[in-house]
CSV table of C-alpha atoms and ligand atoms in Angstrom, one decimal:
chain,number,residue,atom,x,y,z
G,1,UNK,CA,118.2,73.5,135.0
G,2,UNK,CA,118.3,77.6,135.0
G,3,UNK,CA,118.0,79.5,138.0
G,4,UNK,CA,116.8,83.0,138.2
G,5,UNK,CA,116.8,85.7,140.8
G,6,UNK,CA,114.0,85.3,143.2
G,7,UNK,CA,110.6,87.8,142.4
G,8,UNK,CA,111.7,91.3,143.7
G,9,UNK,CA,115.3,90.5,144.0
G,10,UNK,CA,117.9,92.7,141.6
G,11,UNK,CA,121.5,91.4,140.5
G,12,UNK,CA,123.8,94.2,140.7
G,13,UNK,CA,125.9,93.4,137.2
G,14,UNK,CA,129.6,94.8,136.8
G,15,UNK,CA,128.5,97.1,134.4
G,16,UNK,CA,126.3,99.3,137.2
G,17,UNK,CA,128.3,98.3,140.1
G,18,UNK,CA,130.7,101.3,139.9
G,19,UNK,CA,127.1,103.6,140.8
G,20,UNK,CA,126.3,101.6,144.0
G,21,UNK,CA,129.7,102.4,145.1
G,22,UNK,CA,130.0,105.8,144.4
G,23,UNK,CA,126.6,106.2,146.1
G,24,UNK,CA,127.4,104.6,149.3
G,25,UNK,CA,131.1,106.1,149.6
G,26,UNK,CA,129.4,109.3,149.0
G,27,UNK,CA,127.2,108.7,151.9
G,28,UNK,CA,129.9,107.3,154.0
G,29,UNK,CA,131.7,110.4,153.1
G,30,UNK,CA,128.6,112.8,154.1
G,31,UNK,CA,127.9,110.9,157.4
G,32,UNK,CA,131.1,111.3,158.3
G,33,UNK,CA,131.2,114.6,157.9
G,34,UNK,CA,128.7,114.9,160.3
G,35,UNK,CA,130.1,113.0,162.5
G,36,UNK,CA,128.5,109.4,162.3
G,37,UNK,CA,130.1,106.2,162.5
G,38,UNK,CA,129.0,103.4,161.3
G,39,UNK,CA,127.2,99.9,162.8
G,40,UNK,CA,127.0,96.4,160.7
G,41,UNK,CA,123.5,94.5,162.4
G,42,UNK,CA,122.8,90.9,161.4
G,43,UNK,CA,120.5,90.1,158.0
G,44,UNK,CA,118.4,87.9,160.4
G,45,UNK,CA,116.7,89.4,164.0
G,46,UNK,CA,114.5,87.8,166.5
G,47,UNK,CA,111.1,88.3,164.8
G,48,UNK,CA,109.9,90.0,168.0
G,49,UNK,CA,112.0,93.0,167.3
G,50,UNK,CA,110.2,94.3,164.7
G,51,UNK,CA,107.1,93.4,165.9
G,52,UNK,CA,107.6,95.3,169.0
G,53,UNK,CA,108.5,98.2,167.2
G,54,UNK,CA,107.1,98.7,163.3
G,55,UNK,CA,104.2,97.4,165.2
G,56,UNK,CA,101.5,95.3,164.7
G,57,UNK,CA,99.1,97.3,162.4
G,58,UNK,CA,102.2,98.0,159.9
G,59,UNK,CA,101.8,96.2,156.6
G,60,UNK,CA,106.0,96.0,157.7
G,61,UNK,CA,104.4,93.5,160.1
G,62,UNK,CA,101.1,91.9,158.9
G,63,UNK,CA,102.2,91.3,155.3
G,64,UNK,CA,105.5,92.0,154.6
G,65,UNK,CA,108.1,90.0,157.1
G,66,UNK,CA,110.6,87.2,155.9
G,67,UNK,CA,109.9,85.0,158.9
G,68,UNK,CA,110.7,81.6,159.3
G,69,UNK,CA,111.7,79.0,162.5
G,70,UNK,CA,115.2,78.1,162.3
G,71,UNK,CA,116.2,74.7,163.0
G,72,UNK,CA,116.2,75.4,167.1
G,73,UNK,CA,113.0,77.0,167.1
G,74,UNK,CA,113.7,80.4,166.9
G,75,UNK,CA,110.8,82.6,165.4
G,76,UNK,CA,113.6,84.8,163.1
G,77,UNK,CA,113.0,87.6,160.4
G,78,UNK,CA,115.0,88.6,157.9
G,79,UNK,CA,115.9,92.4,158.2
G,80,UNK,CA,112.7,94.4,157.7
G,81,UNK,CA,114.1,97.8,158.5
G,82,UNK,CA,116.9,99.4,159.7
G,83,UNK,CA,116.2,101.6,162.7
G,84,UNK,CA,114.8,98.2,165.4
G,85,UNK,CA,118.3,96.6,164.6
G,86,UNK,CA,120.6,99.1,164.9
G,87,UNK,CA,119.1,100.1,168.2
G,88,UNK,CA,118.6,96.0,169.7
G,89,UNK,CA,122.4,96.6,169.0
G,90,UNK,CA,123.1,100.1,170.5
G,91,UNK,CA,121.3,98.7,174.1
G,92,UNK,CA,122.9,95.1,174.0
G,93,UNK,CA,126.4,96.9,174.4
G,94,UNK,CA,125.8,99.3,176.6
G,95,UNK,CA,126.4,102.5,174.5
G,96,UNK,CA,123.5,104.5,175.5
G,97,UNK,CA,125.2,106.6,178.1
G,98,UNK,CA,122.2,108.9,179.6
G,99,UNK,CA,123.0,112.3,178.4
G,100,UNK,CA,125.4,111.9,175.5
G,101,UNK,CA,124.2,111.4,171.7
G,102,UNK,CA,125.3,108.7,169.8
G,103,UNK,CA,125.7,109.1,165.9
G,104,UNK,CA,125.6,105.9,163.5
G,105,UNK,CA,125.3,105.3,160.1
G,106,UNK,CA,124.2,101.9,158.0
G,107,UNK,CA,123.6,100.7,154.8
G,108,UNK,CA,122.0,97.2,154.6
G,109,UNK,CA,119.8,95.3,152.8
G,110,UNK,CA,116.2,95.2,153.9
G,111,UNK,CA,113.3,92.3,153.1
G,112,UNK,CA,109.6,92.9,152.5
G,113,UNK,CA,107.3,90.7,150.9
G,114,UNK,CA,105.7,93.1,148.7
G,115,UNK,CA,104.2,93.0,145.1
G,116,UNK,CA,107.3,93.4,143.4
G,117,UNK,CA,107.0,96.6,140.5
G,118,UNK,CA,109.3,99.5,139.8
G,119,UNK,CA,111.1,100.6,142.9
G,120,UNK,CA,109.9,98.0,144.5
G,121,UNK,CA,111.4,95.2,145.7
G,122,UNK,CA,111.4,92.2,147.8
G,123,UNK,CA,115.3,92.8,148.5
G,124,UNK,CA,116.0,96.2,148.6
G,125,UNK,CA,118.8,98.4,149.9
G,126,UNK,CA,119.3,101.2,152.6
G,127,UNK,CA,121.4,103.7,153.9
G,128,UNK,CA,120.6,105.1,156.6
G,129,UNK,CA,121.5,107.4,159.8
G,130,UNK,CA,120.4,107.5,163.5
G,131,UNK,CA,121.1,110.7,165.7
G,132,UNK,CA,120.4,108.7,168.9
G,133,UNK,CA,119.9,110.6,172.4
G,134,UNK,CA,118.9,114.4,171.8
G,135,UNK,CA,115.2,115.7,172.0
G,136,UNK,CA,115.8,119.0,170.2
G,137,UNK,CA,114.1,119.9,166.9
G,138,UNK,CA,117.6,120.8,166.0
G,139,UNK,CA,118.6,117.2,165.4
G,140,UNK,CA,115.5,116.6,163.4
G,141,UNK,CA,116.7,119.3,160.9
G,142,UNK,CA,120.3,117.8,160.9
G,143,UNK,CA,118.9,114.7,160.2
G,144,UNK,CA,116.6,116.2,157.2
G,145,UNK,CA,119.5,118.3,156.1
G,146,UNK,CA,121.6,114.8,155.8
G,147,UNK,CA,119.1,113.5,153.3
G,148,UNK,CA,119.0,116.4,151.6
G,149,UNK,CA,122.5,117.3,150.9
G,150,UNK,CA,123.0,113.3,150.1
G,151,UNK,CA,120.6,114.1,147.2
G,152,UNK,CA,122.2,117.6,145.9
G,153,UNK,CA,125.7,116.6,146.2
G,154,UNK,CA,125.1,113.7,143.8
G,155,UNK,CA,123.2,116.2,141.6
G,156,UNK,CA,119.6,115.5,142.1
G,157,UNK,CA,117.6,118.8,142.1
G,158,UNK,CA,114.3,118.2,141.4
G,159,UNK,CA,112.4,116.4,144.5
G,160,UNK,CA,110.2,117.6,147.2
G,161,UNK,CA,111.2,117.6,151.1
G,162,UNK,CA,107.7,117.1,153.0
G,163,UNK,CA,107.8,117.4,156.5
G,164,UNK,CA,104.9,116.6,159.2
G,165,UNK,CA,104.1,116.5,162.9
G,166,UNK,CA,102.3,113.3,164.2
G,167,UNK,CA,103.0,115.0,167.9
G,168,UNK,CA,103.2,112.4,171.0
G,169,UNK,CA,100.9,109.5,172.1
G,170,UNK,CA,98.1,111.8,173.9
G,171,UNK,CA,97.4,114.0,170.8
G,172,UNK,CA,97.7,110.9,168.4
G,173,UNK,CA,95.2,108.8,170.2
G,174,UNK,CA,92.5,111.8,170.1
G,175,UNK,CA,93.3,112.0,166.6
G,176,UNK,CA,93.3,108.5,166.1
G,177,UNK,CA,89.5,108.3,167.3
G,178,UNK,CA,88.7,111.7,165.3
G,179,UNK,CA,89.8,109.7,162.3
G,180,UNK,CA,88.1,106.5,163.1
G,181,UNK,CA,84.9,108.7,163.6
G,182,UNK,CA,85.1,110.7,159.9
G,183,UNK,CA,85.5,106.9,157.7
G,184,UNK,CA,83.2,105.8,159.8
G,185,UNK,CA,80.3,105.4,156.7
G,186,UNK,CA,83.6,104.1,154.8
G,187,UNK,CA,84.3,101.1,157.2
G,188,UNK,CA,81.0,98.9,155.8
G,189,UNK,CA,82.6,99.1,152.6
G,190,UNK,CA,85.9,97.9,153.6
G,191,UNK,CA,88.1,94.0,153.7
G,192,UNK,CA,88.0,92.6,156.8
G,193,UNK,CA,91.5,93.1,156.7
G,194,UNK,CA,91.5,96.6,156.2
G,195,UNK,CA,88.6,96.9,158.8
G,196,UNK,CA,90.7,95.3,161.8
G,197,UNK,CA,94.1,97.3,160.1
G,198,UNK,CA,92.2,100.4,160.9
G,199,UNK,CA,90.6,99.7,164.1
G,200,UNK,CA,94.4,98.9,165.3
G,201,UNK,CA,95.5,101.9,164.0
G,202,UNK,CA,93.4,104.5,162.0
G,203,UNK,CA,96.3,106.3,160.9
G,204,UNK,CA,96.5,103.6,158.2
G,205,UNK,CA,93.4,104.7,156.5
G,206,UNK,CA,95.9,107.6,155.2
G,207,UNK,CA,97.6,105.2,153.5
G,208,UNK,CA,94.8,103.1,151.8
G,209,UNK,CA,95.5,102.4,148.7
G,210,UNK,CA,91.1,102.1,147.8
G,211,UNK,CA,90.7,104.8,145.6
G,212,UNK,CA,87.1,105.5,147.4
G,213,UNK,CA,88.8,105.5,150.4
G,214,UNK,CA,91.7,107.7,149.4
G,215,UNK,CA,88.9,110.3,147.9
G,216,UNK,CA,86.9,110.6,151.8
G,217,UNK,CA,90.5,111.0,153.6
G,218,UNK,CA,91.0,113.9,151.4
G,219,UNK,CA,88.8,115.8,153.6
G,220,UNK,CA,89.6,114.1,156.7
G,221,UNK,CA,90.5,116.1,159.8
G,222,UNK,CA,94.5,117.4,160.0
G,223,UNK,CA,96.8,116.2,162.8
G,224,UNK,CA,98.4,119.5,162.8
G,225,UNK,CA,95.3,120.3,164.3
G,226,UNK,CA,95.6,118.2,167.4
G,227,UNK,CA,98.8,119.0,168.3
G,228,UNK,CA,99.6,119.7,172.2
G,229,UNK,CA,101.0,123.1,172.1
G,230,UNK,CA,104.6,121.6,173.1
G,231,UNK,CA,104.6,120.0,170.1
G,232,UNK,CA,103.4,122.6,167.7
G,233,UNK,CA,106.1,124.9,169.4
G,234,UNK,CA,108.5,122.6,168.6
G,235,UNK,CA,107.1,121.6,165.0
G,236,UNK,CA,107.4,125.7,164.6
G,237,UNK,CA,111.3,125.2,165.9
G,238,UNK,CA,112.1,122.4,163.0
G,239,UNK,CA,110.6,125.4,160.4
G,240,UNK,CA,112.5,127.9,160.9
G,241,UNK,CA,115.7,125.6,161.6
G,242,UNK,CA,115.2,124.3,158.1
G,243,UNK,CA,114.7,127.4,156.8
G,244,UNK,CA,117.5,128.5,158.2
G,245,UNK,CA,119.7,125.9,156.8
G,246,UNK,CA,118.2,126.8,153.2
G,247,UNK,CA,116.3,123.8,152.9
G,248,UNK,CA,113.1,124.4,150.6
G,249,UNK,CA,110.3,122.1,152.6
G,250,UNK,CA,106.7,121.7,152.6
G,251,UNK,CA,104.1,120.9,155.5
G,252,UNK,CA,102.6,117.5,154.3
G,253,UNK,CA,100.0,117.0,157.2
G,254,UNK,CA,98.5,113.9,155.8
G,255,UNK,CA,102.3,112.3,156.1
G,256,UNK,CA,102.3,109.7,158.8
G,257,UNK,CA,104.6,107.1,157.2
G,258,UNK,CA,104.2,103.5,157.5
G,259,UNK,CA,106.1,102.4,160.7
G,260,UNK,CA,104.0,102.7,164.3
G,261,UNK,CA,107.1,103.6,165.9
G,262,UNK,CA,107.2,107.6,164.8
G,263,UNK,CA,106.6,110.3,167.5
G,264,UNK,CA,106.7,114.3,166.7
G,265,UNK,CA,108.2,114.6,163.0
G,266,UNK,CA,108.0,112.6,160.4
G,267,UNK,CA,109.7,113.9,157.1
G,268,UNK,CA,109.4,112.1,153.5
G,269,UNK,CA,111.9,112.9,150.2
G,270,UNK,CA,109.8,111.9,147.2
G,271,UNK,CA,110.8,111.9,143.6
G,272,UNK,CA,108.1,112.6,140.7
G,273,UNK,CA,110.6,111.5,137.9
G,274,UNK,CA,110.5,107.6,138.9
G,275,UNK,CA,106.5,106.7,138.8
G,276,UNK,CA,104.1,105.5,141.6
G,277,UNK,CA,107.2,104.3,144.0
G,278,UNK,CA,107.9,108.4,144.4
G,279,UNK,CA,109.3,107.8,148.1
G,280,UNK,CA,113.4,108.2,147.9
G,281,UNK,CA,113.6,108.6,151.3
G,282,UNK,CA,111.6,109.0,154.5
G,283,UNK,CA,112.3,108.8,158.4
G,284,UNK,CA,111.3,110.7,161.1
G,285,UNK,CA,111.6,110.7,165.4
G,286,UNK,CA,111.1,107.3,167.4
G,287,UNK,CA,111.2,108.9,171.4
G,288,UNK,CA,109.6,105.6,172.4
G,289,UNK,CA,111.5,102.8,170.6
G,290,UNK,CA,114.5,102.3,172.6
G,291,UNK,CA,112.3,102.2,176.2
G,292,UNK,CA,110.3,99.4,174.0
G,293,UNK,CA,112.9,96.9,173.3
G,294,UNK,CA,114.1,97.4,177.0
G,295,UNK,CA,116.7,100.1,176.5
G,296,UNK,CA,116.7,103.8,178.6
G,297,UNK,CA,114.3,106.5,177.2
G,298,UNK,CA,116.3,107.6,174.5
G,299,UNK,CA,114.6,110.5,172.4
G,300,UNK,CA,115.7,109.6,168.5
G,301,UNK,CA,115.7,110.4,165.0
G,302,UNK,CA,116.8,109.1,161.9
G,303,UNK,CA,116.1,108.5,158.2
G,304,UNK,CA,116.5,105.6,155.5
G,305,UNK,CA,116.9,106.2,151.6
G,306,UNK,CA,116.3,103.8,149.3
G,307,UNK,CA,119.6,102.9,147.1
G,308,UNK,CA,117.4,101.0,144.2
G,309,UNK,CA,115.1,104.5,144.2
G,310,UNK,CA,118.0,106.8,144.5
G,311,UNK,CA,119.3,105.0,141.7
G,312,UNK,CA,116.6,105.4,139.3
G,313,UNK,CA,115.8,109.3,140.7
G,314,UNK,CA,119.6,110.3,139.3
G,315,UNK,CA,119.0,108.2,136.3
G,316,UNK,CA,115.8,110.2,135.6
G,317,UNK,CA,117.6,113.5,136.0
G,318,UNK,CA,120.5,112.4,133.9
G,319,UNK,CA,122.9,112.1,136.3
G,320,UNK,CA,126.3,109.9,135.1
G,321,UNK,CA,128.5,108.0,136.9
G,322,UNK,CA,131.5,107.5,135.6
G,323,UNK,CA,132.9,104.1,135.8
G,324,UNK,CA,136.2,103.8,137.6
G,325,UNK,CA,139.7,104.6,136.8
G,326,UNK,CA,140.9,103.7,133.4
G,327,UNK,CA,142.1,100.3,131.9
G,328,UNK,CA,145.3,99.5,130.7
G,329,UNK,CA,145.6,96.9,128.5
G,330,UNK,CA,149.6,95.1,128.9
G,331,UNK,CA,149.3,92.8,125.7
G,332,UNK,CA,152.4,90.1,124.7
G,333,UNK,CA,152.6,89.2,120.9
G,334,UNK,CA,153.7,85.7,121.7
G,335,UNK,CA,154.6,83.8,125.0
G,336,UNK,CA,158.1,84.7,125.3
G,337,UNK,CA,157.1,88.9,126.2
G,338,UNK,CA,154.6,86.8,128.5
G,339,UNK,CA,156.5,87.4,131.7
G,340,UNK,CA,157.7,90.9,131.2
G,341,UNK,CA,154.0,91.8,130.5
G,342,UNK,CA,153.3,90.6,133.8
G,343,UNK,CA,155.9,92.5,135.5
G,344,UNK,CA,154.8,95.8,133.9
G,345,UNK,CA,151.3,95.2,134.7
G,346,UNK,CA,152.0,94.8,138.4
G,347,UNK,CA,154.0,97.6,138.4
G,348,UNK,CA,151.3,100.0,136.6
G,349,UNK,CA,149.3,98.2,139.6
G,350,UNK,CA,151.5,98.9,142.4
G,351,UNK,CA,151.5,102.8,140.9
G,352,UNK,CA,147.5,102.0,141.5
G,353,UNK,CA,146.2,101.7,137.8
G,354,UNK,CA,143.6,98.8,137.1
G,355,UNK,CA,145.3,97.1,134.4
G,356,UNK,CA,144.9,93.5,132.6
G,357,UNK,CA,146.3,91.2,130.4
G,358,UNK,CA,145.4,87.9,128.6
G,359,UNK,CA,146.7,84.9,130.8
G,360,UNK,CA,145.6,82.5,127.6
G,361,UNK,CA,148.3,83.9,125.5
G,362,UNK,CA,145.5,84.4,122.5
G,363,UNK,CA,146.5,86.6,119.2
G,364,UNK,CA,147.4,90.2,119.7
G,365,UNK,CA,144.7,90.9,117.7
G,366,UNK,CA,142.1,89.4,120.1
G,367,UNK,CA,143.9,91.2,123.1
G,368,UNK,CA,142.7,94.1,121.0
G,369,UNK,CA,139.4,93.5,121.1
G,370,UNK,CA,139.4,92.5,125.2
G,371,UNK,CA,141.3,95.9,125.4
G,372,UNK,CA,138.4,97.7,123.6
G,373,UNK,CA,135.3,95.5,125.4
G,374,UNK,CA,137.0,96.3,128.5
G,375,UNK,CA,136.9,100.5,128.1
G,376,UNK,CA,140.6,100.4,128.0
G,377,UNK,CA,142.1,103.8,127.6
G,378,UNK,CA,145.8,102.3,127.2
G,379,UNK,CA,147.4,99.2,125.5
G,380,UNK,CA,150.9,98.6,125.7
G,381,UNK,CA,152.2,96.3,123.1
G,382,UNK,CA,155.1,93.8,123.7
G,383,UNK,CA,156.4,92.5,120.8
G,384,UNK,CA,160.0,91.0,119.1
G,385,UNK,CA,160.3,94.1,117.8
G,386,UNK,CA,159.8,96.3,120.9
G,387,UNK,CA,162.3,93.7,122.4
G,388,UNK,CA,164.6,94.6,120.3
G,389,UNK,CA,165.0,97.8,120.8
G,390,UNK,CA,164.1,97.8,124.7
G,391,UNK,CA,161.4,99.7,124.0
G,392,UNK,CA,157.3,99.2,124.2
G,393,UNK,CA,154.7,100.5,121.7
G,394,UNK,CA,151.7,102.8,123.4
G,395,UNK,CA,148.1,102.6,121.7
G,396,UNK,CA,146.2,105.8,122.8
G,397,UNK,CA,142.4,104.1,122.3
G,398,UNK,CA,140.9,107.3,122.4
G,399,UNK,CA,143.0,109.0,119.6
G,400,UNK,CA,144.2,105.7,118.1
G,401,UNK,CA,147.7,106.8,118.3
G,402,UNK,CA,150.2,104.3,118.4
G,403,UNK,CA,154.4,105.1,119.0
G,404,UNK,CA,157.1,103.2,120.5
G,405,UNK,CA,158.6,104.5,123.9
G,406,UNK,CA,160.7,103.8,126.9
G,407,UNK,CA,158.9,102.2,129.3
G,408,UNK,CA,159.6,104.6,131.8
G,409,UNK,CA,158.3,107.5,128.8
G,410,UNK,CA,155.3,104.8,128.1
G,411,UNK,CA,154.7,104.7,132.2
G,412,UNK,CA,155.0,108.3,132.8
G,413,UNK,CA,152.0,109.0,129.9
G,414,UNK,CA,149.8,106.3,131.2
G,415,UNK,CA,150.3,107.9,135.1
G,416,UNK,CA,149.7,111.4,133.9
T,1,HAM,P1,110.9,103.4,155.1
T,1,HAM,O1,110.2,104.6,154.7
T,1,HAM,O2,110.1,102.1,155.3
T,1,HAM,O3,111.6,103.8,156.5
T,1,HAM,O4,112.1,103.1,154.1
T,1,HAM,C1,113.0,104.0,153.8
T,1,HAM,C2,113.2,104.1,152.3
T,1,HAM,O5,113.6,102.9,151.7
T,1,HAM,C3,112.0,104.5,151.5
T,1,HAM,O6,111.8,105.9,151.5
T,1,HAM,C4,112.4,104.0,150.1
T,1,HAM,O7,113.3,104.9,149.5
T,1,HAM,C5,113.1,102.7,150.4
T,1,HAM,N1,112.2,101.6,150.3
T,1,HAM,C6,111.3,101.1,151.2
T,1,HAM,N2,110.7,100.0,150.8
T,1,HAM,C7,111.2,99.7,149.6
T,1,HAM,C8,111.0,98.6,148.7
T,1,HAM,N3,110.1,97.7,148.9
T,1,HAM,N4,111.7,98.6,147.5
T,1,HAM,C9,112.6,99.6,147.3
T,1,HAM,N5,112.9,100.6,148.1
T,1,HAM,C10,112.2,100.7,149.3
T,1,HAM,C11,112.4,102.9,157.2
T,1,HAM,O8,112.7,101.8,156.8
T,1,HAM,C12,112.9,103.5,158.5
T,1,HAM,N6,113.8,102.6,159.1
T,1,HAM,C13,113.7,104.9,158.2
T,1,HAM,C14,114.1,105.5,159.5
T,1,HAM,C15,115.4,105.5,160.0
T,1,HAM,N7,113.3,106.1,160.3
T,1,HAM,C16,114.1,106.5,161.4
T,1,HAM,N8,115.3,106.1,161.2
């Protein structure tokens, strides 16, 4: 019997690896400029958590959760989202000291049961950052600068930074009922699910995906329009803080992302190079999530970019990843150079080069050709006559070069 990969699930094969990694160590690298640390949260939460928090008219919550009882009884959900975790885990150890601001970073896999297609997956991957305990518009724009300078310092130019204000809970419920009010000849038309979706929360008729329905919002009232004028003020703050970092933006006031637990700004990165799944980031503030899990009011904001998305944004621009460090190749022509092959190979290692050998003593000629498939840049070739003469022989693979050396001369090329 075969097995395959479940629907919506990716293997990450050793020929791509090398791109995941340079991804995430140049996030870790960027977050830690900025002084975030990073936090690891279980693959599994109490199902509650998210529930409590994406909310209950979030397709996150009615469609998409991994949930199952485990074998005590326990309703549990496999990671649906970053943010809910990493805060369950900030408030169970007491780090959310009143007046101080807490930075952390993740990256994690995240599980949603959606219809699998391109950049979209069942099992998909996240990093993410949480500036945790400030109110200012300031930290919004750090937060939004993060995402951005992730994206340019990998080389990606060409993708739109839209940024909106969904303002606090007084202003959203007027403009909850101004929304429910304009579909209003729409709702007949609509599933039953979509109907009680939408009564839960009409924001979610922005996000239909019913092509009538998507045609009337077009014209739908704005949120920007609702705004209390603490908001807009501070909306106006974000601006020019954005601008001032040299961050090219646009107001998107029909952006009110997919999560119920946003508050004030909401900000999406999306691609046009990668098809319908344009999203390659998105995030926004949560001033009411920690107080809802039972943590102090903790004003926050944060973000989450997709790593399967990012991935196929800098593919689309033609961004390369090199694979890591050159192979060297330390081949034996027979068993008896066997054991001073491996002593050279662990000292190329110990020097830090990622070298290899055959340890089934196969024909030089077929350590050739694992040299080659491998991307070897170096063989070094042990033979009688190399023994002979205390020497080695040195095959440049990229010129085809061959000569015999020292082994300290042969060493001292390979380390240059
Ligand atoms: P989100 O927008 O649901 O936000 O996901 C963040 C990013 O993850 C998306 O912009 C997209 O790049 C990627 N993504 C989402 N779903 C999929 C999928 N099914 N397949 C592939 N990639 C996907 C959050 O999850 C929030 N926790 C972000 C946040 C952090 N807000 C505040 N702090």
């Amino acid at each position: 019997m075969r097995f395959q990969a479940p629907r919506g699930t990716e293997d990450v094969l050793p020929a791509d690896s090398h791109k995941w990694v340079r991804l995430e160590s140049a996030f870790r690298s960027l977050a830690g400029r900025y002084g975030y640390r990073e936090i690891r949260t279980p693959t599994f939460e109490d199902r509650d958590l998210f529930l409590r928090t994406a909310g209950e008219s979030s397709d996150v919550v009615t469609k998409q959760m991994y949930e199952f009882q485990d074998k005590g009884g326990r309703d549990i959900c496999l990671k649906a989202e970053g943010t809910a975790p990493a805060m369950r885990a900030m408030i169970e150890h007491g780090l959310l000291q009143p007046g101080t601001v807490q930075k952390v970073f993740y990256v994690t896999p995240v599980f949603r049961y959606e219809r699998p297609q391109k950049g979209r997956l069942r099992e998909h991957h996240q990093v993410g950052i949480e500036l945790i305990g400030s109110p200012s518009p300031a930290a919004d724009a750090e937060v939004i600068e993060i995402a951005v300078e992730f994206y340019r310092g990998l080389g990606l130019r060409d993708f739109r930074v839209l940024v909106n204000s969904i303002g606090r809970e007084d202003c959203r419920d007027r403009y909850r009922a101004a929304l429910l009010e304009f579909a209003e000849p729409m709702l007949a038309s609509m599933s039953e699910e979509g109907l009680a979706q939408a009564r839960k929360n009409p924001l979610r008729l922005l996000d239909s995906k019913d092509p009538a329905m998507i045609e009337w919002m077009k014209s739908a009232p704005l949120i920007l329009d609702y705004l209390e004028p603490e908001s807009a003020e501070r909306f106006k703050r974000l601006q020019t803080y954005l601008k001032d970092a040299g961050i090219d933006f646009e107001v998107a006031p029909r952006i009110v992302r997919g999560l119920d637990y946003y508050t004030e700004t909401v900000f999406e990165l999306d691609s046009s190079q990668i098809g319908a799944q344009g999203a390659i980031g998105g995030g926004g503030r949560y001033d009411g999530l920690i107080e809802q899990i039972g943590g102090p009011p903790t004003p926050s904001v944060g973000f989450g970019i997709g790593i399967e998305r990012a991935l196929l944004a800098l593919e689309a621009a033609g961004v390369e990843f090199q694979p890591e460090a050159s192979r060297v190749f330390v081949a034996s022509a027979g068993e008896a150079h066997f054991d001073r092959a491996l002593a050279l190979s662990r000292e190329l290692r110990a020097q830090g080069c990622s070298v290899l050998n055959d340890p089934d003593g196969r024909s030089l000629k077929s350590q050739f050709r694992q040299a080659d498939k491998a991307g070897a840049t170096y063989i070094v070739i042990l033979g009688d006559e190399e023994a002979d003469q205390e020497k080695v022989s040195l095959k440049d693979l990229r010129t085809g070069d061959q000569e015999m050396l020292s082994w300290e001369a042969a060493r001292a090329r390979i380390l240059s």
